mmCIF file of C-alpha atoms and ligand atoms in Angstrom:
data_model
loop_
_atom_site.group_PDB
_atom_site.id
_atom_site.type_symbol
_atom_site.label_atom_id
_atom_site.label_comp_id
_atom_site.label_asym_id
_atom_site.label_seq_id
_atom_site.Cartn_x
_atom_site.Cartn_y
_atom_site.Cartn_z
ATOM 1 C CA MET C 1 112.405 -145.007 -124.444
ATOM 2 C CA ARG C 2 109.046 -146.175 -125.670
ATOM 3 C CA THR C 3 110.593 -148.962 -127.722
ATOM 4 C CA TYR C 4 112.825 -149.910 -124.865
ATOM 5 C CA LEU C 5 109.848 -150.155 -122.528
ATOM 6 C CA LYS C 6 107.909 -152.191 -125.024
ATOM 7 C CA CYS C 7 110.757 -154.668 -125.224
ATOM 8 C CA CYS C 8 110.878 -154.936 -121.465
ATOM 9 C CA PHE C 9 107.194 -155.549 -121.119
ATOM 10 C CA MET C 10 107.159 -158.128 -123.836
ATOM 11 C CA PHE C 11 109.984 -159.858 -122.153
ATOM 12 C CA LEU C 12 108.166 -159.741 -118.822
ATOM 13 C CA SER C 13 104.917 -160.962 -120.203
ATOM 14 C CA MET C 14 106.669 -163.951 -121.721
ATOM 15 C CA GLY C 15 107.568 -164.992 -118.256
ATOM 16 C CA TRP C 16 111.171 -164.063 -118.144
ATOM 17 C CA LEU C 17 113.179 -161.363 -116.783
ATOM 18 C CA ALA C 18 115.396 -159.312 -116.799
ATOM 19 C CA VAL C 19 118.792 -159.005 -115.604
ATOM 20 C CA SER C 20 119.468 -156.917 -112.583
ATOM 21 C CA CYS C 21 122.700 -155.109 -112.869
ATOM 22 C CA GLN C 22 124.426 -155.102 -109.560
ATOM 23 C CA GLN C 23 126.901 -152.664 -108.135
ATOM 24 C CA ASP C 24 129.515 -155.382 -108.145
ATOM 25 C CA THR C 25 130.610 -155.474 -111.752
ATOM 26 C CA THR C 26 131.666 -159.103 -111.639
ATOM 27 C CA VAL C 27 128.210 -160.451 -110.709
ATOM 28 C CA THR C 28 125.170 -160.208 -112.941
ATOM 29 C CA LYS C 29 122.393 -162.192 -111.377
ATOM 30 C CA PRO C 30 119.317 -163.093 -113.406
ATOM 31 C CA VAL C 31 116.156 -162.481 -111.393
ATOM 32 C CA LEU C 32 113.181 -164.546 -112.414
ATOM 33 C CA GLU C 33 110.013 -162.513 -112.135
ATOM 34 C CA LYS C 34 106.607 -164.049 -112.797
ATOM 35 C CA PRO C 35 104.351 -162.327 -115.269
ATOM 36 C CA SER C 36 101.600 -160.348 -113.605
ATOM 37 C CA LEU C 37 98.715 -158.089 -114.503
ATOM 38 C CA LYS C 38 100.533 -154.998 -113.302
ATOM 39 C CA ASN C 39 103.661 -155.768 -115.304
ATOM 40 C CA SER C 40 101.971 -156.905 -118.470
ATOM 41 C CA PHE C 41 99.663 -153.880 -118.638
ATOM 42 C CA LYS C 42 102.117 -151.384 -117.198
ATOM 43 C CA LYS C 43 102.242 -149.262 -120.273
ATOM 44 C CA ASP C 44 98.444 -149.329 -120.740
ATOM 45 C CA PHE C 45 96.806 -148.708 -117.382
ATOM 46 C CA LEU C 46 97.050 -149.351 -113.649
ATOM 47 C CA MET C 47 95.657 -152.710 -112.549
ATOM 48 C CA GLY C 48 93.956 -152.944 -109.198
ATOM 49 C CA ALA C 49 91.662 -154.668 -106.745
ATOM 50 C CA ALA C 50 89.301 -153.697 -103.975
ATOM 51 C CA VAL C 51 90.687 -154.822 -100.637
ATOM 52 C CA ASN C 52 88.826 -156.021 -97.550
ATOM 53 C CA ASP C 53 89.551 -156.251 -93.811
ATOM 54 C CA GLY C 54 91.570 -159.472 -94.111
ATOM 55 C CA HIS C 55 93.864 -157.892 -96.664
ATOM 56 C CA ILE C 56 94.261 -154.661 -94.725
ATOM 57 C CA ASN C 57 94.894 -156.408 -91.403
ATOM 58 C CA GLY C 58 97.287 -158.824 -93.059
ATOM 59 C CA THR C 59 95.414 -161.925 -91.836
ATOM 60 C CA ASP C 60 94.566 -163.189 -95.331
ATOM 61 C CA THR C 61 98.143 -163.868 -96.324
ATOM 62 C CA SER C 62 97.258 -165.917 -99.382
ATOM 63 C CA SER C 63 95.213 -163.119 -101.000
ATOM 64 C CA LEU C 64 97.809 -160.568 -99.931
ATOM 65 C CA LYS C 65 100.413 -162.385 -101.998
ATOM 66 C CA ILE C 66 98.159 -162.030 -105.035
ATOM 67 C CA ILE C 67 97.638 -158.340 -104.343
ATOM 68 C CA GLU C 68 101.348 -157.693 -104.009
ATOM 69 C CA ARG C 69 102.218 -159.705 -107.099
ATOM 70 C CA GLU C 70 99.446 -158.658 -109.479
ATOM 71 C CA PHE C 71 98.254 -155.155 -108.663
ATOM 72 C CA ASN C 72 99.657 -151.633 -108.488
ATOM 73 C CA THR C 73 96.525 -149.871 -107.240
ATOM 74 C CA ILE C 74 94.041 -150.616 -104.458
ATOM 75 C CA THR C 75 90.586 -149.396 -103.440
ATOM 76 C CA PRO C 76 89.009 -150.019 -100.020
ATOM 77 C CA GLU C 77 85.916 -152.197 -100.514
ATOM 78 C CA ASN C 78 84.101 -150.892 -97.426
ATOM 79 C CA ILE C 79 86.225 -149.345 -94.694
ATOM 80 C CA MET C 80 86.209 -145.750 -95.968
ATOM 81 C CA LYS C 81 82.459 -145.521 -96.357
ATOM 82 C CA TRP C 82 80.731 -142.880 -94.258
ATOM 83 C CA MET C 83 79.050 -145.287 -91.816
ATOM 84 C CA TYR C 84 82.417 -146.786 -90.812
ATOM 85 C CA LEU C 85 84.642 -143.732 -90.960
ATOM 86 C CA HIS C 86 82.286 -141.148 -89.504
ATOM 87 C CA PRO C 87 79.526 -142.963 -87.593
ATOM 88 C CA GLN C 88 78.656 -140.011 -85.316
ATOM 89 C CA PRO C 89 78.866 -136.278 -86.074
ATOM 90 C CA ASP C 90 81.935 -135.852 -83.883
ATOM 91 C CA SER C 91 83.569 -139.286 -84.173
ATOM 92 C CA PHE C 92 85.907 -140.413 -86.886
ATOM 93 C CA TYR C 93 87.481 -143.905 -86.865
ATOM 94 C CA PHE C 94 90.667 -143.883 -88.876
ATOM 95 C CA ASP C 95 92.253 -147.083 -87.623
ATOM 96 C CA MET C 96 91.477 -149.259 -90.664
ATOM 97 C CA ALA C 97 91.805 -146.414 -93.158
ATOM 98 C CA ASP C 98 95.293 -145.641 -91.825
ATOM 99 C CA LYS C 99 96.259 -149.303 -92.188
ATOM 100 C CA TYR C 100 94.815 -149.340 -95.689
ATOM 101 C CA VAL C 101 96.907 -146.351 -96.721
ATOM 102 C CA ALA C 102 99.986 -147.909 -95.096
ATOM 103 C CA LEU C 103 99.446 -151.090 -97.124
ATOM 104 C CA GLY C 104 99.336 -149.108 -100.363
ATOM 105 C CA LYS C 105 102.354 -147.048 -99.387
ATOM 106 C CA LYS C 106 104.368 -150.133 -98.448
ATOM 107 C CA HIS C 107 103.947 -151.481 -101.972
ATOM 108 C CA ASP C 108 104.211 -148.119 -103.686
ATOM 109 C CA MET C 109 100.688 -148.446 -105.046
ATOM 110 C CA HIS C 110 98.268 -145.909 -106.433
ATOM 111 C CA ILE C 111 95.851 -145.503 -103.532
ATOM 112 C CA VAL C 112 92.174 -144.813 -104.164
ATOM 113 C CA GLY C 113 89.744 -143.384 -101.615
ATOM 114 C CA HIS C 114 86.218 -144.777 -101.900
ATOM 115 C CA THR C 115 84.063 -142.798 -101.331
ATOM 116 C CA LEU C 116 83.502 -139.333 -99.883
ATOM 117 C CA LEU C 117 79.789 -138.990 -100.632
ATOM 118 C CA TRP C 118 77.313 -141.791 -101.247
ATOM 119 C CA HIS C 119 73.678 -142.185 -100.254
ATOM 120 C CA SER C 120 74.301 -145.838 -99.396
ATOM 121 C CA GLN C 121 76.277 -147.119 -96.393
ATOM 122 C CA ILE C 122 75.963 -143.664 -94.903
ATOM 123 C CA ALA C 123 75.682 -142.955 -91.178
ATOM 124 C CA PRO C 124 71.973 -142.805 -90.257
ATOM 125 C CA TRP C 125 72.368 -139.400 -88.569
ATOM 126 C CA MET C 126 73.261 -137.835 -91.914
ATOM 127 C CA ASP C 127 69.996 -139.026 -93.418
ATOM 128 C CA GLU C 128 68.073 -137.275 -90.674
ATOM 129 C CA ILE C 129 69.411 -133.837 -91.572
ATOM 130 C CA LYS C 130 66.775 -131.737 -93.328
ATOM 131 C CA ASP C 131 68.345 -128.279 -93.082
ATOM 132 C CA PRO C 132 70.579 -127.346 -96.061
ATOM 133 C CA VAL C 133 72.948 -125.194 -94.001
ATOM 134 C CA GLU C 134 73.468 -127.953 -91.467
ATOM 135 C CA MET C 135 73.962 -130.509 -94.226
ATOM 136 C CA ALA C 136 76.559 -128.361 -96.010
ATOM 137 C CA LYS C 137 78.371 -127.925 -92.681
ATOM 138 C CA GLN C 138 78.496 -131.692 -92.123
ATOM 139 C CA ILE C 139 79.627 -132.435 -95.663
ATOM 140 C CA GLU C 140 82.347 -129.829 -95.236
ATOM 141 C CA ASN C 141 83.534 -131.353 -91.985
ATOM 142 C CA HIS C 142 83.477 -134.852 -93.520
ATOM 143 C CA ILE C 143 85.438 -134.015 -96.646
ATOM 144 C CA ASN C 144 87.883 -131.604 -95.022
ATOM 145 C CA THR C 145 88.693 -134.032 -92.225
ATOM 146 C CA ILE C 146 89.131 -137.116 -94.398
ATOM 147 C CA ALA C 147 90.633 -135.708 -97.586
ATOM 148 C CA GLY C 148 92.754 -133.404 -95.403
ATOM 149 C CA ARG C 149 94.112 -136.277 -93.311
ATOM 150 C CA TYR C 150 95.140 -138.225 -96.413
ATOM 151 C CA LYS C 151 96.419 -135.261 -98.405
ATOM 152 C CA GLY C 152 99.255 -136.455 -100.627
ATOM 153 C CA LYS C 153 98.634 -140.059 -99.542
ATOM 154 C CA ILE C 154 95.392 -140.917 -101.303
ATOM 155 C CA HIS C 155 96.012 -140.341 -104.977
ATOM 156 C CA THR C 156 92.475 -140.598 -106.362
ATOM 157 C CA TRP C 157 89.181 -139.860 -104.646
ATOM 158 C CA ASP C 158 85.808 -141.236 -105.680
ATOM 159 C CA VAL C 159 84.353 -137.924 -104.570
ATOM 160 C CA LEU C 160 80.778 -138.810 -105.385
ATOM 161 C CA ASN C 161 79.192 -142.210 -105.887
ATOM 162 C CA GLU C 162 75.934 -143.059 -107.675
ATOM 163 C CA ALA C 163 74.258 -139.637 -107.810
ATOM 164 C CA LEU C 164 72.283 -140.419 -110.983
ATOM 165 C CA ASN C 165 69.174 -142.417 -111.823
ATOM 166 C CA GLU C 166 69.075 -144.790 -114.779
ATOM 167 C CA ASP C 167 67.438 -142.103 -116.955
ATOM 168 C CA GLY C 168 70.253 -139.670 -116.195
ATOM 169 C CA SER C 169 68.269 -137.492 -113.796
ATOM 170 C CA TYR C 170 69.606 -136.748 -110.333
ATOM 171 C CA ARG C 171 68.936 -139.412 -107.718
ATOM 172 C CA THR C 172 66.618 -138.098 -105.036
ATOM 173 C CA SER C 173 68.923 -138.990 -102.170
ATOM 174 C CA ASN C 174 68.657 -137.078 -98.927
ATOM 175 C CA PHE C 175 71.603 -134.979 -100.146
ATOM 176 C CA TYR C 176 69.651 -133.974 -103.245
ATOM 177 C CA ASN C 177 66.352 -133.522 -101.483
ATOM 178 C CA VAL C 178 67.895 -131.143 -98.978
ATOM 179 C CA MET C 179 70.481 -129.284 -101.079
ATOM 180 C CA GLY C 180 69.572 -129.891 -104.727
ATOM 181 C CA GLU C 181 72.437 -130.107 -107.222
ATOM 182 C CA SER C 182 74.509 -127.764 -105.084
ATOM 183 C CA TYR C 183 75.718 -130.655 -102.900
ATOM 184 C CA ILE C 184 77.594 -132.047 -105.917
ATOM 185 C CA GLU C 185 79.424 -128.789 -106.554
ATOM 186 C CA LEU C 186 80.193 -128.440 -102.883
ATOM 187 C CA ALA C 187 81.695 -131.944 -102.691
ATOM 188 C CA PHE C 188 84.039 -131.405 -105.633
ATOM 189 C CA ARG C 189 85.039 -127.909 -104.497
ATOM 190 C CA LEU C 190 85.873 -129.183 -101.004
ATOM 191 C CA ALA C 191 87.819 -132.196 -102.256
ATOM 192 C CA ALA C 192 89.860 -130.018 -104.628
ATOM 193 C CA ALA C 193 90.667 -127.575 -101.848
ATOM 194 C CA ALA C 194 91.543 -130.307 -99.320
ATOM 195 C CA ASP C 195 94.019 -131.988 -101.674
ATOM 196 C CA PRO C 196 94.764 -130.083 -104.881
ATOM 197 C CA ASP C 197 96.934 -132.905 -106.220
ATOM 198 C CA ALA C 198 94.437 -135.740 -105.839
ATOM 199 C CA LYS C 199 92.491 -136.920 -108.882
ATOM 200 C CA LEU C 200 88.783 -136.352 -108.411
ATOM 201 C CA VAL C 201 86.337 -138.850 -109.843
ATOM 202 C CA TYR C 202 82.598 -139.259 -110.301
ATOM 203 C CA ASN C 203 81.799 -142.970 -109.918
ATOM 204 C CA ASP C 204 78.619 -144.856 -110.855
ATOM 205 C CA TYR C 205 77.218 -148.103 -112.277
ATOM 206 C CA ASN C 206 75.531 -148.653 -115.665
ATOM 207 C CA LEU C 207 77.461 -145.758 -117.136
ATOM 208 C CA TRP C 208 77.313 -147.518 -120.509
ATOM 209 C CA LYS C 209 73.580 -146.710 -120.723
ATOM 210 C CA PRO C 210 72.942 -143.913 -123.248
ATOM 211 C CA GLU C 211 70.499 -142.017 -120.975
ATOM 212 C CA LYS C 212 72.729 -142.288 -117.942
ATOM 213 C CA ARG C 213 75.702 -141.257 -120.091
ATOM 214 C CA GLU C 214 73.832 -138.039 -120.911
ATOM 215 C CA GLY C 215 73.364 -137.459 -117.187
ATOM 216 C CA VAL C 216 77.111 -137.811 -116.595
ATOM 217 C CA ILE C 217 77.823 -135.414 -119.442
ATOM 218 C CA ARG C 218 75.469 -132.844 -117.882
ATOM 219 C CA LEU C 219 77.039 -133.309 -114.466
ATOM 220 C CA VAL C 220 80.597 -132.894 -115.778
ATOM 221 C CA LYS C 221 79.756 -129.923 -117.997
ATOM 222 C CA ASN C 222 77.998 -128.206 -115.130
ATOM 223 C CA LEU C 223 81.073 -128.536 -112.912
ATOM 224 C CA GLN C 224 83.392 -127.483 -115.723
ATOM 225 C CA SER C 225 81.258 -124.435 -116.560
ATOM 226 C CA LYS C 226 81.726 -123.273 -112.978
ATOM 227 C CA GLY C 227 85.446 -123.919 -112.992
ATOM 228 C CA ILE C 228 85.156 -126.786 -110.510
ATOM 229 C CA LYS C 229 87.759 -129.511 -110.785
ATOM 230 C CA ILE C 230 86.761 -133.010 -111.896
ATOM 231 C CA ASP C 231 89.362 -135.317 -113.428
ATOM 232 C CA GLY C 232 87.726 -138.584 -114.165
ATOM 233 C CA ILE C 233 84.749 -140.846 -114.566
ATOM 234 C CA GLY C 234 84.661 -144.189 -112.795
ATOM 235 C CA MET C 235 82.619 -146.760 -114.667
ATOM 236 C CA GLN C 236 81.931 -149.351 -111.980
ATOM 237 C CA ALA C 237 81.717 -152.166 -114.559
ATOM 238 C CA HIS C 238 79.600 -154.728 -112.717
ATOM 239 C CA TYR C 239 78.803 -156.798 -115.784
ATOM 240 C CA SER C 240 77.335 -160.141 -116.798
ATOM 241 C CA LEU C 241 78.397 -162.734 -119.358
ATOM 242 C CA VAL C 242 76.034 -161.269 -121.930
ATOM 243 C CA GLY C 243 75.647 -157.600 -121.163
ATOM 244 C CA PRO C 244 76.216 -154.779 -121.622
ATOM 245 C CA GLU C 245 77.165 -154.628 -125.283
ATOM 246 C CA ILE C 246 80.791 -153.712 -125.891
ATOM 247 C CA SER C 247 79.645 -150.945 -128.262
ATOM 248 C CA ASP C 248 77.667 -149.255 -125.469
ATOM 249 C CA ILE C 249 80.680 -149.291 -123.163
ATOM 250 C CA GLU C 250 82.809 -147.984 -126.020
ATOM 251 C CA ASN C 251 80.444 -145.101 -126.759
ATOM 252 C CA SER C 252 80.588 -144.041 -123.124
ATOM 253 C CA ILE C 253 84.383 -144.176 -123.008
ATOM 254 C CA ILE C 254 84.483 -141.991 -126.120
ATOM 255 C CA ALA C 255 81.936 -139.527 -124.722
ATOM 256 C CA TYR C 256 83.692 -139.160 -121.353
ATOM 257 C CA ALA C 257 87.111 -138.837 -122.982
ATOM 258 C CA LYS C 258 85.716 -136.080 -125.199
ATOM 259 C CA LEU C 259 84.944 -134.092 -122.056
ATOM 260 C CA GLY C 260 88.598 -134.357 -121.112
ATOM 261 C CA MET C 261 87.914 -137.014 -118.487
ATOM 262 C CA GLU C 262 90.236 -139.872 -117.633
ATOM 263 C CA VAL C 263 88.104 -143.001 -117.625
ATOM 264 C CA SER C 264 88.559 -145.855 -115.172
ATOM 265 C CA MET C 265 86.885 -149.216 -114.703
ATOM 266 C CA THR C 266 86.591 -148.994 -110.962
ATOM 267 C CA GLU C 267 84.704 -152.097 -109.796
ATOM 268 C CA LEU C 268 85.089 -154.665 -112.541
ATOM 269 C CA ASP C 269 83.465 -158.072 -112.125
ATOM 270 C CA VAL C 270 81.441 -160.367 -114.386
ATOM 271 C CA THR C 271 78.721 -162.346 -112.678
ATOM 272 C CA ALA C 272 78.522 -165.990 -113.715
ATOM 273 C CA LEU C 273 75.013 -166.394 -112.322
ATOM 274 C CA PRO C 274 71.518 -165.539 -113.519
ATOM 275 C CA ASN C 275 69.998 -162.492 -111.874
ATOM 276 C CA PRO C 276 66.389 -161.600 -111.143
ATOM 277 C CA TRP C 277 66.412 -158.838 -113.750
ATOM 278 C CA ASP C 278 67.475 -161.322 -116.461
ATOM 279 C CA LEU C 279 64.119 -163.056 -116.101
ATOM 280 C CA ASP C 280 61.046 -162.049 -118.025
ATOM 281 C CA GLY C 281 59.457 -158.782 -116.897
ATOM 282 C CA ALA C 282 56.571 -160.280 -114.985
ATOM 283 C CA ALA C 283 58.796 -162.723 -113.156
ATOM 284 C CA VAL C 284 61.015 -160.040 -111.695
ATOM 285 C CA LYS C 285 60.261 -159.908 -108.015
ATOM 286 C CA GLN C 286 61.104 -157.038 -105.801
ATOM 287 C CA ASN C 287 61.940 -159.326 -102.958
ATOM 288 C CA TYR C 288 64.998 -161.271 -103.965
ATOM 289 C CA GLU C 289 64.833 -163.319 -100.761
ATOM 290 C CA GLU C 290 62.314 -165.427 -102.617
ATOM 291 C CA TYR C 291 65.147 -166.718 -104.768
ATOM 292 C CA GLU C 292 67.367 -167.725 -101.871
ATOM 293 C CA GLY C 293 68.065 -171.457 -102.068
ATOM 294 C CA ASP C 294 66.599 -171.672 -105.583
ATOM 295 C CA PRO C 295 68.968 -173.984 -107.538
ATOM 296 C CA VAL C 296 68.060 -172.290 -110.832
ATOM 297 C CA MET C 297 69.606 -169.103 -109.506
ATOM 298 C CA ASN C 298 72.645 -170.905 -108.118
ATOM 299 C CA PRO C 299 73.629 -173.385 -110.824
ATOM 300 C CA TYR C 300 77.293 -174.043 -109.904
ATOM 301 C CA PRO C 301 77.458 -174.588 -106.140
ATOM 302 C CA ASN C 302 80.189 -177.239 -106.436
ATOM 303 C CA GLY C 303 82.489 -175.792 -109.066
ATOM 304 C CA PHE C 304 82.643 -173.796 -112.250
ATOM 305 C CA PRO C 305 82.323 -176.082 -115.317
ATOM 306 C CA ASP C 306 85.020 -175.832 -117.997
ATOM 307 C CA SER C 307 82.494 -174.677 -120.589
ATOM 308 C CA MET C 308 81.582 -171.747 -118.309
ATOM 309 C CA GLN C 309 85.230 -170.939 -117.670
ATOM 310 C CA VAL C 310 85.575 -170.534 -121.429
ATOM 311 C CA LYS C 311 82.530 -168.243 -121.609
ATOM 312 C CA MET C 312 83.943 -166.138 -118.784
ATOM 313 C CA ALA C 313 87.309 -165.959 -120.553
ATOM 314 C CA ASP C 314 85.585 -164.933 -123.828
ATOM 315 C CA ARG C 315 83.773 -162.117 -122.055
ATOM 316 C CA TYR C 316 86.872 -160.820 -120.307
ATOM 317 C CA GLU C 317 88.839 -161.038 -123.540
ATOM 318 C CA ASP C 318 86.229 -158.877 -125.284
ATOM 319 C CA LEU C 319 86.361 -156.358 -122.450
ATOM 320 C CA PHE C 320 90.140 -156.160 -122.437
ATOM 321 C CA GLN C 321 90.230 -155.851 -126.249
ATOM 322 C CA LEU C 322 88.149 -152.733 -125.761
ATOM 323 C CA TYR C 323 90.188 -151.440 -122.830
ATOM 324 C CA LEU C 324 93.404 -151.846 -124.791
ATOM 325 C CA LYS C 325 91.884 -150.034 -127.748
ATOM 326 C CA TYR C 326 91.303 -147.038 -125.470
ATOM 327 C CA GLU C 327 94.378 -147.386 -123.271
ATOM 328 C CA LYS C 328 95.208 -143.720 -123.875
ATOM 329 C CA ASN C 329 91.926 -142.683 -122.263
ATOM 330 C CA ILE C 330 91.810 -145.361 -119.570
ATOM 331 C CA ASP C 331 93.704 -144.695 -116.399
ATOM 332 C CA ARG C 332 92.957 -147.729 -114.299
ATOM 333 C CA ILE C 333 91.196 -151.103 -114.250
ATOM 334 C CA THR C 334 90.214 -152.178 -110.739
ATOM 335 C CA PHE C 335 88.511 -155.499 -109.953
ATOM 336 C CA TRP C 336 85.933 -155.502 -107.180
ATOM 337 C CA GLY C 337 87.783 -158.008 -105.030
ATOM 338 C CA VAL C 338 90.632 -160.443 -105.430
ATOM 339 C CA SER C 339 89.295 -164.012 -105.396
ATOM 340 C CA ASN C 340 85.890 -165.469 -106.193
ATOM 341 C CA GLY C 341 85.175 -166.684 -102.664
ATOM 342 C CA GLN C 342 85.343 -163.141 -101.308
ATOM 343 C CA SER C 343 83.332 -161.388 -104.002
ATOM 344 C CA TRP C 344 80.284 -159.430 -102.887
ATOM 345 C CA LEU C 345 78.457 -161.197 -105.755
ATOM 346 C CA ASN C 346 78.175 -164.346 -103.630
ATOM 347 C CA GLY C 347 75.720 -162.420 -101.468
ATOM 348 C CA TRP C 348 74.188 -159.871 -103.825
ATOM 349 C CA PRO C 349 71.531 -159.555 -105.122
ATOM 350 C CA ILE C 350 70.613 -162.975 -103.737
ATOM 351 C CA LYS C 351 72.261 -164.302 -100.601
ATOM 352 C CA GLY C 352 74.105 -167.599 -100.305
ATOM 353 C CA ARG C 353 75.199 -168.223 -103.899
ATOM 354 C CA THR C 354 78.473 -169.446 -105.364
ATOM 355 C CA ASN C 355 79.782 -167.017 -107.961
ATOM 356 C CA TYR C 356 82.901 -166.903 -110.166
ATOM 357 C CA PRO C 357 83.252 -163.280 -111.258
ATOM 358 C CA LEU C 358 86.954 -162.503 -110.738
ATOM 359 C CA PHE C 359 90.336 -163.664 -112.040
ATOM 360 C CA PHE C 360 91.324 -165.809 -109.042
ATOM 361 C CA ASN C 361 89.476 -168.883 -107.781
ATOM 362 C CA ARG C 362 88.693 -169.862 -104.204
ATOM 363 C CA LYS C 363 92.230 -171.198 -103.801
ATOM 364 C CA ASN C 364 93.710 -168.011 -105.216
ATOM 365 C CA LYS C 365 94.734 -169.729 -108.430
ATOM 366 C CA PRO C 366 94.225 -167.838 -111.709
ATOM 367 C CA GLN C 367 91.068 -168.721 -113.657
ATOM 368 C CA VAL C 368 91.058 -169.336 -117.416
ATOM 369 C CA ALA C 369 89.975 -165.705 -117.903
ATOM 370 C CA TYR C 370 93.226 -164.485 -116.343
ATOM 371 C CA GLU C 371 95.332 -166.622 -118.661
ATOM 372 C CA ARG C 372 93.316 -165.495 -121.667
ATOM 373 C CA VAL C 373 93.693 -161.801 -120.901
ATOM 374 C CA MET C 374 97.427 -162.226 -120.354
ATOM 375 C CA GLN C 375 97.683 -164.056 -123.698
ATOM 376 C CA LEU C 376 95.725 -161.302 -125.386
ATOM 377 C CA LYS C 377 98.215 -158.738 -124.166
ATOM 378 C CA GLU C 378 101.142 -160.893 -125.176
ATOM 379 C CA LYS C 379 99.742 -161.332 -128.682
ATOM 380 C CA LYS C 380 99.166 -157.599 -129.027
ATOM 381 C CA SER C 381 102.667 -156.797 -127.836
ATOM 382 C CA LYS C 382 104.141 -159.202 -130.372
ATOM 383 C CA LEU C 383 102.128 -157.622 -133.175
ATOM 384 C CA GLU C 384 103.242 -154.153 -132.076
ATOM 385 C CA GLU C 385 106.824 -155.327 -132.012
ATOM 386 C CA ALA C 386 106.461 -156.677 -135.503
ATOM 387 C CA GLY C 387 105.091 -153.261 -136.493
ATOM 388 C CA LYS C 388 101.643 -154.601 -137.426
HETATM 389 C C1 XIL Y 412 79.743 -153.244 -101.858
HETATM 390 C C2 XIL Y 412 80.687 -154.130 -101.059
HETATM 391 O O1 XIL Y 412 81.412 -154.924 -101.971
HETATM 392 C C3 XIL Y 412 79.904 -155.004 -100.120
HETATM 393 O O2 XIL Y 412 80.798 -155.736 -99.272
HETATM 394 C C4 XIL Y 412 78.980 -154.150 -99.251
HETATM 395 O O3 XIL Y 412 78.179 -154.999 -98.462
HETATM 396 C C5 XIL Y 412 78.097 -153.269 -100.128
HETATM 397 O O4 XIL Y 412 78.911 -152.496 -100.984
HETATM 398 N N1 XIL Y 412 78.995 -150.089 -105.784
HETATM 399 C C6 XIL Y 412 79.962 -149.522 -104.969
HETATM 400 C C7 XIL Y 412 80.620 -150.351 -103.941
HETATM 401 O O5 XIL Y 412 80.350 -148.364 -105.204
HETATM 402 O O6 XIL Y 412 80.997 -149.587 -102.819
HETATM 403 C C8 XIL Y 412 79.752 -151.517 -103.517
HETATM 404 O O7 XIL Y 412 80.504 -152.327 -102.620
HETATM 405 C C9 XIL Y 412 79.268 -152.291 -104.725
HETATM 406 C C10 XIL Y 412 78.452 -151.422 -105.638
#
């Protein structure tokens, strides 16, 4: 079976397909199927993208075609965050979330829920709660209502987002200040009870950092020691052309896998632009508005030069080399958006820039990085086939 699948995928990735055997024995029609991320990497991991309002509402038909063709998993970029889904204690707005789930179902995709608990993009009323009993009650209502509604429909939940500081200690969010670590246990217990079949993930950025990695290990071990279900670690993977080092990412994948966690790259993008924190210590300003309109920080407003396309492709190739090396431990690779024009990195951390962090350009055509990663996979498949 394995060899048969390998053959199929090689065939697919070479741009051909596949003969569909029809009921009518006299007709065998060849169906030409274009190579795609989801087909080429089918045997390695799920390939996905974060989707926005235009995708969910079906108005952005051009990007939707890419989503349908290339990806087999989706994550909602914003619409399931607390401030949108649960803006008042007694009001839930499920309109967009229902459409999001319907989109995934229509295409038989692995549907991710992002995110049940996060200090950011939370409804302001939640941040005003100072009583631990009241907070636990609200968290319970939030998770039971949402994870309950999508039981069996949302396959993976980012239960908790960004609960750690860079040194691995717990972030002093309002959740933590009011309830201490117990809010983390509560969230995972509730999610597991609301949908026992959903995969439950802890998601955060900079999870390649050794100190933060230790924090994740503590968090996971603490849950495991209490018999609380956690299935995976989501490494957000917001990277740059030069950092982090592949070896740091690798060490984190190894460490998380050792805990029995499935690892996912949940928000992959590679910024093409300089960022304030790349500058020398003293030059780093707290107020990034000061950089708005600064051409040094926005070097490619009219197009991405070929030489930069190559650098971007080199970086993505290195990342995918690593991901393929650990395909047994990696469940899913999700890009944070579909095409460059829609990436949040055009507006963060400095507004009004022109960035090129994804696989598809502003006209939804594949960038050089896409081609390179597809070639990488094709080369690897050929070597495997040849038994090397
Ligand atoms: C970002 C969205 O992409 C933006 O549109 C929004 O304005 C802010 O949030 N980590 C996360 C994501 O977990 O939810 C964030 O998404 C990016 C960083």
